[in-house]
Structure formats: C-alpha cells, structure tokens
Amino acid sequence: MRSSVLGRSLARTAAVLTAAVALAVTAAPLTGTAEAHEAVTGSLSFSGEAGEYISGGRSYNYTPETTEMFDISGPVSESAVGTTVVTPEGERWYLHMEAPYGQKLTSGTTYTNASSWPNAQPEDPKLELSSTDRYCDTGTGSFTISHIAYGPYGYISEVDATFERYCSGSTLPVRGELHARMAEPPAELAIGMSLNTTGTVDTHTGEITVGGAVTCNKPARITLTASAYQTQKRETASGSYEDLVVVCEPGETVPWTVSFPSNIDPTASFKPGAAVLRGVGRADDPDYPVNVNTGFPSTDITLVKS
C-alpha cells in the first residue's frame, strides 16, 4: 500500500514540476506581430492628378537617404508588407499592402478589389496609403507584388511593388511604387543552458541553492525557471523558482544561482544527498517576433550541507 501511494506521489510531483517549467516556455513565434527594419536602399514614390485627395495633386519621392525613417515591416505569416516613412519635417507616410486572409504575398501576383478598414472583408486584399493629416476611411484599389523575398520569421529582405488606390469613391487614383532592399537578416537568437551538478542545502530551513550558466549569440534578457525534486525513503521533496532574469551578452558564459525550499506538494524538506535539477530559459529575440527557449535540461545533482 505504501509503495503504491509513494508511486502516485512521485508521478504527481513529476507532473507538477514539468508543468511548472512548461508554463515558462513559449515554443511558437508570435504569428500576428509585425517587425520593422530600416531599408538600406529603395524608394517610395506616388502621385495623383489635381483633385486627388491623398496626394493633393502632387508627386512625391522618398528614399532612405532623404528621410528620417524608411522602415519596412511584415508579419511572420508573410501575408503583408508595410512601409513607414518620416520626412525631415516630421510628416509620416504609411503604406500597407496585404493578401486575403490565410494567403501569403507572392511575387508576380496582382491583387485586385483591394479594400481598406473598416470595410475590408477577410477575403479581400487590403491597401492603404495615408499620411499624418490625410487618411481615407474607405477606399478601393489594386496592387502588384513584382518581387518579394523573405528572411527568418517574415523578415522582408527585398520588395518591389506598384499600387493604385481610389479614396472614398473618388474617380481619381493615387498611383505609386515601392522598392526596398534591406540589410542581411540578423542572426536568429540562440540561447543555451548548463546545470551545475552540485548544490547546497540548509538543513535548518530545507532551502537549497542550485545553479548553472547561460549563453547566447546576441544580447538577450533570459528568464529562467529552475525546479528540483529529491526522492527520499518515504517522501519526496520538490520545489521550483520562477522568473529569474539574467542579462546575457554574446561570447560570455553567465552564471546564475537560485535558492528555494520544497514548495510543491508533497512538501518534505530537502536533505543532503542525491536530487534531480531541471531548468529552462526563455528570451524574446530582439530582431524577430519570436520567443526562444533553451529546451528542458535535466541533470542529477548532489546536495551538500551548506
């Protein structure tokens, strides 16, 4: 009977510990998030006839060299491209082209019957061109993606497109072109974790101190969760520590330690002897909309009296 109860207790402990660590892990990209990166070369040009509202009947041509900002953005889903241009005078222009819901932007494709918010339906392509003080609540048009190339997580490395948009039922279109070339895509964040094979235990409080080290290939704020369990003769001690933040710089091995008592049911106190330490680290990639984790390292450790 006692062995059966202990078996169930161990199983529950393992499940709780696994869940505690698993809650700290995000395994998938943040698929709806768009990341902006500055274009190295390119241009955004557009014009309209006299009476066309957005252009004011004028011609515009912006390049990265003549503006304060010339950013290109796109979501992980590769479904859209956005351009934000800020002039030296502080005027902001925004162009957005998006494929119908569930589709990717593809080279050599013309998207017709494009609408804008709030009238666009999921099956509609979306097109918008607006400035700081010129915006259409409704509009129709079309755009052609002549060429588009991607890096990791929707990073747009090259884009060439043309567009035509009619504002709020007008018969006068604004027509334009977007061309942009980006820098080489940044490296994807990679982080690693090692666990120390020894730790200490305060026999008065039952609190253990365990640790390890983390590495990274570019600057990152790594959030760590550590958990441990110790099988004793009749009971199991188990505990965890969550949300320790470690600042990591590339090329460095950054040590970390945490201290915690047995705080997960069952609550026997930790003692000197053998135990198992588990850990996981997670960090947001500063260049891409993705959360990276270290996996689920686990190692046998020896707890010694502090």
Short mmCIF file of C-alpha atoms in Angstrom, two decimals:
data_model
loop_
_atom_site.label_atom_id
_atom_site.label_comp_id
_atom_site.label_asym_id
_atom_site.label_seq_id
_atom_site.Cartn_x
_atom_site.Cartn_y
_atom_site.Cartn_z
CA MET A 1 0.00 0.00 0.00
CA ARG A 2 2.79 2.40 0.99
CA SER A 3 4.69 1.80 -2.29
CA SER A 4 1.51 2.45 -4.29
CA VAL A 5 0.91 5.75 -2.52
CA LEU A 6 4.55 6.73 -2.97
CA GLY A 7 4.37 5.88 -6.68
CA ARG A 8 1.33 8.09 -7.15
CA SER A 9 3.04 10.85 -5.17
CA LEU A 10 6.16 10.69 -7.34
CA ALA A 11 4.09 10.73 -10.51
CA ARG A 12 2.20 13.78 -9.30
CA THR A 13 5.43 15.52 -8.29
CA ALA A 14 6.95 14.92 -11.72
CA ALA A 15 3.80 16.20 -13.41
CA VAL A 16 3.70 19.35 -11.29
CA LEU A 17 7.39 20.06 -11.86
CA THR A 18 7.04 19.52 -15.59
CA ALA A 19 4.01 21.80 -15.70
CA ALA A 20 5.83 24.48 -13.71
CA VAL A 21 8.68 24.51 -16.21
CA ALA A 22 6.43 24.10 -19.25
CA LEU A 23 4.48 27.22 -18.28
CA ALA A 24 7.70 29.15 -18.73
CA VAL A 25 8.22 28.01 -22.32
CA THR A 26 6.85 29.61 -25.46
CA ALA A 27 7.64 27.33 -28.36
CA ALA A 28 6.00 29.16 -31.26
CA PRO A 29 6.54 32.51 -32.97
CA LEU A 30 4.17 35.37 -32.23
CA THR A 31 2.48 34.94 -35.58
CA GLY A 32 0.49 38.16 -35.74
CA THR A 33 3.32 40.52 -34.87
CA ALA A 34 4.98 42.73 -37.46
CA GLU A 35 8.62 43.75 -37.06
CA ALA A 36 10.03 46.90 -38.69
CA HIS A 37 13.56 47.20 -40.12
CA GLU A 38 15.23 50.12 -41.84
CA ALA A 39 15.75 49.89 -45.60
CA VAL A 40 19.30 50.27 -46.89
CA THR A 41 18.25 51.39 -50.38
CA GLY A 42 14.93 51.97 -52.06
CA SER A 43 12.18 54.46 -52.75
CA LEU A 44 8.51 55.19 -52.14
CA SER A 45 7.05 57.33 -54.91
CA PHE A 46 3.45 58.24 -55.71
CA SER A 47 1.39 60.94 -57.40
CA GLY A 48 -2.15 61.93 -58.28
CA GLU A 49 -3.99 64.28 -60.58
CA ALA A 50 -5.33 67.62 -59.43
CA GLY A 51 -8.18 66.97 -57.04
CA GLU A 52 -6.92 63.62 -55.80
CA TYR A 53 -7.15 63.85 -52.00
CA ILE A 54 -4.23 61.80 -50.64
CA SER A 55 -1.56 63.22 -52.94
CA GLY A 56 -3.13 66.65 -53.18
CA GLY A 57 -2.37 66.50 -56.89
CA ARG A 58 1.35 66.41 -56.25
CA SER A 59 4.21 63.95 -56.85
CA TYR A 60 6.30 62.52 -54.01
CA ASN A 61 9.52 60.55 -53.96
CA TYR A 62 11.17 59.41 -50.72
CA THR A 63 14.36 57.41 -50.20
CA PRO A 64 16.22 56.22 -47.10
CA GLU A 65 18.84 58.93 -47.75
CA THR A 66 16.31 61.79 -47.77
CA THR A 67 14.12 60.76 -44.83
CA GLU A 68 14.41 60.38 -41.08
CA MET A 69 12.83 56.92 -41.25
CA PHE A 70 12.27 54.46 -44.08
CA ASP A 71 11.10 51.26 -42.43
CA ILE A 72 9.78 48.06 -43.96
CA SER A 73 7.71 45.68 -41.84
CA GLY A 74 5.92 42.38 -42.26
CA PRO A 75 4.28 39.71 -40.09
CA VAL A 76 5.60 36.20 -39.51
CA SER A 77 2.81 34.89 -41.74
CA GLU A 78 4.37 36.65 -44.80
CA SER A 79 0.91 37.97 -45.62
CA ALA A 80 1.62 41.72 -45.74
CA VAL A 81 4.19 44.44 -46.26
CA GLY A 82 4.12 47.83 -44.60
CA THR A 83 6.20 50.94 -45.18
CA THR A 84 6.60 53.86 -42.78
CA VAL A 85 8.37 56.98 -44.00
CA VAL A 86 9.07 60.03 -41.82
CA THR A 87 10.30 63.18 -43.51
CA PRO A 88 12.79 65.65 -42.00
CA GLU A 89 9.79 67.95 -41.42
CA GLY A 90 8.08 65.27 -39.31
CA GLU A 91 5.43 64.22 -41.83
CA ARG A 92 4.66 60.50 -41.65
CA TRP A 93 3.53 58.40 -44.63
CA TYR A 94 2.23 54.87 -44.25
CA LEU A 95 1.68 52.27 -47.00
CA HIS A 96 0.16 48.87 -46.28
CA MET A 97 -0.48 46.01 -48.71
CA GLU A 98 -1.93 42.72 -47.51
CA ALA A 99 -3.07 39.48 -49.14
CA PRO A 100 -6.51 37.99 -48.40
CA TYR A 101 -6.80 36.20 -45.08
CA GLY A 102 -4.78 32.98 -44.96
CA GLN A 103 -2.68 33.80 -48.04
CA LYS A 104 0.92 34.92 -48.45
CA LEU A 105 2.15 37.78 -50.58
CA THR A 106 3.79 36.18 -53.61
CA SER A 107 5.99 37.55 -56.37
CA GLY A 108 4.34 38.17 -59.71
CA THR A 109 0.83 38.49 -58.26
CA THR A 110 -1.68 41.30 -58.78
CA TYR A 111 -4.25 41.73 -56.03
CA THR A 112 -7.45 43.38 -57.26
CA ASN A 113 -10.54 44.70 -55.45
CA ALA A 114 -8.40 45.76 -52.53
CA SER A 115 -10.28 47.48 -49.71
CA SER A 116 -9.34 49.27 -46.53
CA TRP A 117 -10.57 49.25 -42.95
CA PRO A 118 -13.24 49.11 -41.72
CA ASN A 119 -14.96 47.80 -44.86
CA ALA A 120 -12.44 45.13 -45.87
CA GLN A 121 -13.66 41.55 -45.57
CA PRO A 122 -11.36 38.57 -44.79
CA GLU A 123 -11.39 37.51 -48.44
CA ASP A 124 -10.35 40.98 -49.63
CA PRO A 125 -6.80 42.18 -50.23
CA LYS A 126 -6.08 45.29 -48.17
CA LEU A 127 -4.48 48.51 -49.35
CA GLU A 128 -3.90 51.73 -47.51
CA LEU A 129 -1.88 54.88 -48.16
CA SER A 130 -2.14 57.69 -45.64
CA SER A 131 -0.17 60.49 -44.07
CA THR A 132 -0.15 62.35 -40.79
CA ASP A 133 -3.09 64.51 -41.87
CA ARG A 134 -4.52 62.70 -44.91
CA TYR A 135 -6.47 59.49 -44.44
CA CYS A 136 -9.41 57.83 -46.23
CA ASP A 137 -11.99 55.98 -44.14
CA THR A 138 -12.90 53.94 -47.23
CA GLY A 139 -11.10 53.18 -50.45
CA THR A 140 -10.61 50.66 -53.23
CA GLY A 141 -7.71 49.75 -55.48
CA SER A 142 -5.20 47.15 -56.51
CA PHE A 143 -1.51 46.39 -56.12
CA THR A 144 1.08 44.16 -57.75
CA ILE A 145 3.91 42.46 -55.89
CA SER A 146 6.50 42.23 -58.63
CA HIS A 147 9.10 40.72 -56.31
CA ILE A 148 9.35 39.89 -52.64
CA ALA A 149 11.97 37.89 -50.74
CA TYR A 150 11.97 36.82 -47.11
CA GLY A 151 14.41 36.01 -44.34
CA PRO A 152 13.55 34.37 -40.99
CA TYR A 153 10.17 34.97 -39.36
CA GLY A 154 8.74 37.13 -42.13
CA TYR A 155 11.77 39.45 -42.39
CA ILE A 156 11.34 41.19 -45.74
CA SER A 157 14.74 41.43 -47.39
CA GLU A 158 13.58 42.70 -50.81
CA VAL A 159 10.33 44.08 -52.20
CA ASP A 160 9.18 45.71 -55.44
CA ALA A 161 5.53 46.67 -55.82
CA THR A 162 3.16 49.05 -57.57
CA PHE A 163 -0.23 50.23 -56.34
CA GLU A 164 -3.30 52.24 -57.32
CA ARG A 165 -5.88 53.46 -54.82
CA TYR A 166 -9.14 55.39 -55.06
CA CYS A 167 -10.12 57.33 -51.97
CA SER A 168 -13.73 57.27 -50.69
CA GLY A 169 -15.40 56.70 -54.04
CA SER A 170 -13.26 59.18 -55.98
CA THR A 171 -12.61 58.54 -59.68
CA LEU A 172 -9.10 59.96 -59.32
CA PRO A 173 -6.46 57.45 -58.20
CA VAL A 174 -3.18 57.88 -56.43
CA ARG A 175 -0.58 55.67 -58.10
CA GLY A 176 2.80 54.70 -56.79
CA GLU A 177 5.70 52.31 -56.45
CA LEU A 178 7.65 50.80 -53.57
CA HIS A 179 11.18 49.45 -53.91
CA ALA A 180 13.32 48.43 -50.94
CA ARG A 181 16.40 46.40 -50.18
CA MET A 182 17.23 45.56 -46.58
CA ALA A 183 20.41 44.62 -44.77
CA GLU A 184 21.24 40.95 -44.42
CA PRO A 185 18.77 39.39 -41.96
CA PRO A 186 20.08 39.37 -38.38
CA ALA A 187 21.03 36.02 -36.91
CA GLU A 188 18.27 34.23 -35.08
CA LEU A 189 18.66 34.23 -31.30
CA ALA A 190 20.13 31.03 -29.86
CA ILE A 191 20.43 30.54 -26.11
CA GLY A 192 21.88 27.65 -24.13
CA MET A 193 21.82 26.46 -20.55
CA SER A 194 24.06 24.24 -18.44
CA LEU A 195 23.24 22.98 -14.94
CA ASN A 196 25.69 22.56 -12.06
CA THR A 197 25.91 19.00 -10.74
CA THR A 198 26.24 20.09 -7.11
CA GLY A 199 24.16 22.30 -4.86
CA THR A 200 23.83 23.13 -1.20
CA VAL A 201 21.04 22.64 1.31
CA ASP A 202 20.43 24.50 4.56
CA THR A 203 19.49 21.68 6.93
CA HIS A 204 17.73 24.14 9.26
CA THR A 205 15.36 25.59 6.65
CA GLY A 206 15.45 22.90 3.94
CA GLU A 207 16.26 25.59 1.37
CA ILE A 208 18.53 24.53 -1.49
CA THR A 209 20.81 26.66 -3.65
CA VAL A 210 21.37 25.42 -7.18
CA GLY A 211 22.62 27.00 -10.36
CA GLY A 212 24.14 26.81 -13.78
CA ALA A 213 25.06 29.11 -16.65
CA VAL A 214 23.53 30.52 -19.82
CA THR A 215 24.98 31.51 -23.18
CA CYS A 216 23.66 33.48 -26.16
CA ASN A 217 24.76 34.52 -29.63
CA LYS A 218 23.44 38.10 -29.28
CA PRO A 219 22.31 40.28 -26.36
CA ALA A 220 19.29 38.86 -24.55
CA ARG A 221 17.40 39.05 -21.29
CA ILE A 222 16.86 35.41 -20.39
CA THR A 223 14.13 34.50 -17.92
CA LEU A 224 14.95 31.30 -16.03
CA THR A 225 12.87 28.73 -14.22
CA ALA A 226 14.54 26.01 -12.14
CA SER A 227 12.94 23.08 -10.37
CA ALA A 228 14.25 20.16 -8.32
CA TYR A 229 12.97 17.03 -6.67
CA GLN A 230 14.50 14.57 -4.28
CA THR A 231 13.20 11.08 -3.67
CA GLN A 232 13.57 10.17 -0.01
CA LYS A 233 12.71 6.93 1.80
CA ARG A 234 9.02 7.65 2.29
CA GLU A 235 8.51 11.11 0.83
CA THR A 236 9.56 13.39 -1.98
CA ALA A 237 10.83 16.94 -1.63
CA SER A 238 10.11 19.15 -4.63
CA GLY A 239 10.34 22.85 -5.35
CA SER A 240 10.85 25.47 -8.01
CA TYR A 241 11.93 29.05 -8.62
CA GLU A 242 10.47 31.07 -11.47
CA ASP A 243 11.27 34.25 -13.39
CA LEU A 244 14.91 34.88 -12.58
CA VAL A 245 16.17 37.37 -15.19
CA VAL A 246 19.76 37.02 -16.42
CA VAL A 247 21.31 39.57 -18.78
CA CYS A 248 23.36 37.69 -21.38
CA GLU A 249 25.98 39.08 -23.75
CA PRO A 250 27.34 37.11 -26.72
CA GLY A 251 30.61 35.32 -26.06
CA GLU A 252 30.02 35.18 -22.31
CA THR A 253 29.05 32.28 -20.09
CA VAL A 254 26.83 33.93 -17.48
CA PRO A 255 26.45 32.05 -14.18
CA TRP A 256 23.22 32.06 -12.17
CA THR A 257 22.05 30.66 -8.83
CA VAL A 258 18.66 30.43 -7.15
CA SER A 259 17.51 29.31 -3.74
CA PHE A 260 14.17 27.78 -2.84
CA PRO A 261 12.65 25.33 -0.34
CA SER A 262 10.44 22.37 -1.05
CA ASN A 263 7.38 24.35 -2.11
CA ILE A 264 5.49 21.93 -4.34
CA ASP A 265 3.25 19.28 -2.78
CA PRO A 266 4.37 16.88 -1.31
CA THR A 267 6.34 19.17 0.98
CA ALA A 268 9.03 17.10 2.61
CA SER A 269 12.16 19.17 3.20
CA PHE A 270 15.25 18.83 1.04
CA LYS A 271 18.17 16.99 2.66
CA PRO A 272 21.81 16.35 1.76
CA GLY A 273 22.08 13.67 -0.91
CA ALA A 274 21.10 12.96 -4.49
CA ALA A 275 18.43 15.00 -6.30
CA VAL A 276 17.37 15.96 -9.82
CA LEU A 277 17.61 19.52 -11.15
CA ARG A 278 15.70 20.78 -14.14
CA GLY A 279 15.77 24.15 -15.84
CA VAL A 280 14.56 26.17 -18.77
CA GLY A 281 15.35 29.65 -20.06
CA ARG A 282 13.36 31.82 -22.44
CA ALA A 283 14.06 35.14 -24.16
CA ASP A 284 12.50 37.39 -26.78
CA ASP A 285 14.55 37.70 -29.94
CA PRO A 286 15.29 41.45 -30.26
CA ASP A 287 15.13 41.26 -34.06
CA TYR A 288 12.22 38.92 -34.67
CA PRO A 289 8.76 38.41 -33.13
CA VAL A 290 9.64 35.08 -31.56
CA ASN A 291 10.29 33.74 -28.07
CA VAL A 292 13.23 31.32 -27.89
CA ASN A 293 13.83 28.72 -25.20
CA THR A 294 16.72 26.54 -24.11
CA GLY A 295 14.85 23.26 -24.18
CA PHE A 296 14.40 21.29 -20.97
CA PRO A 297 17.81 20.43 -19.49
CA SER A 298 17.82 17.96 -16.60
CA THR A 299 20.69 16.54 -14.55
CA ASP A 300 21.38 14.50 -11.43
CA ILE A 301 22.89 16.63 -8.71
CA THR A 302 24.33 16.15 -5.24
CA LEU A 303 23.13 18.39 -2.44
CA VAL A 304 25.68 19.03 0.27
CA LYS A 305 25.17 20.66 3.64
CA SER A 306 25.75 24.41 3.48
#
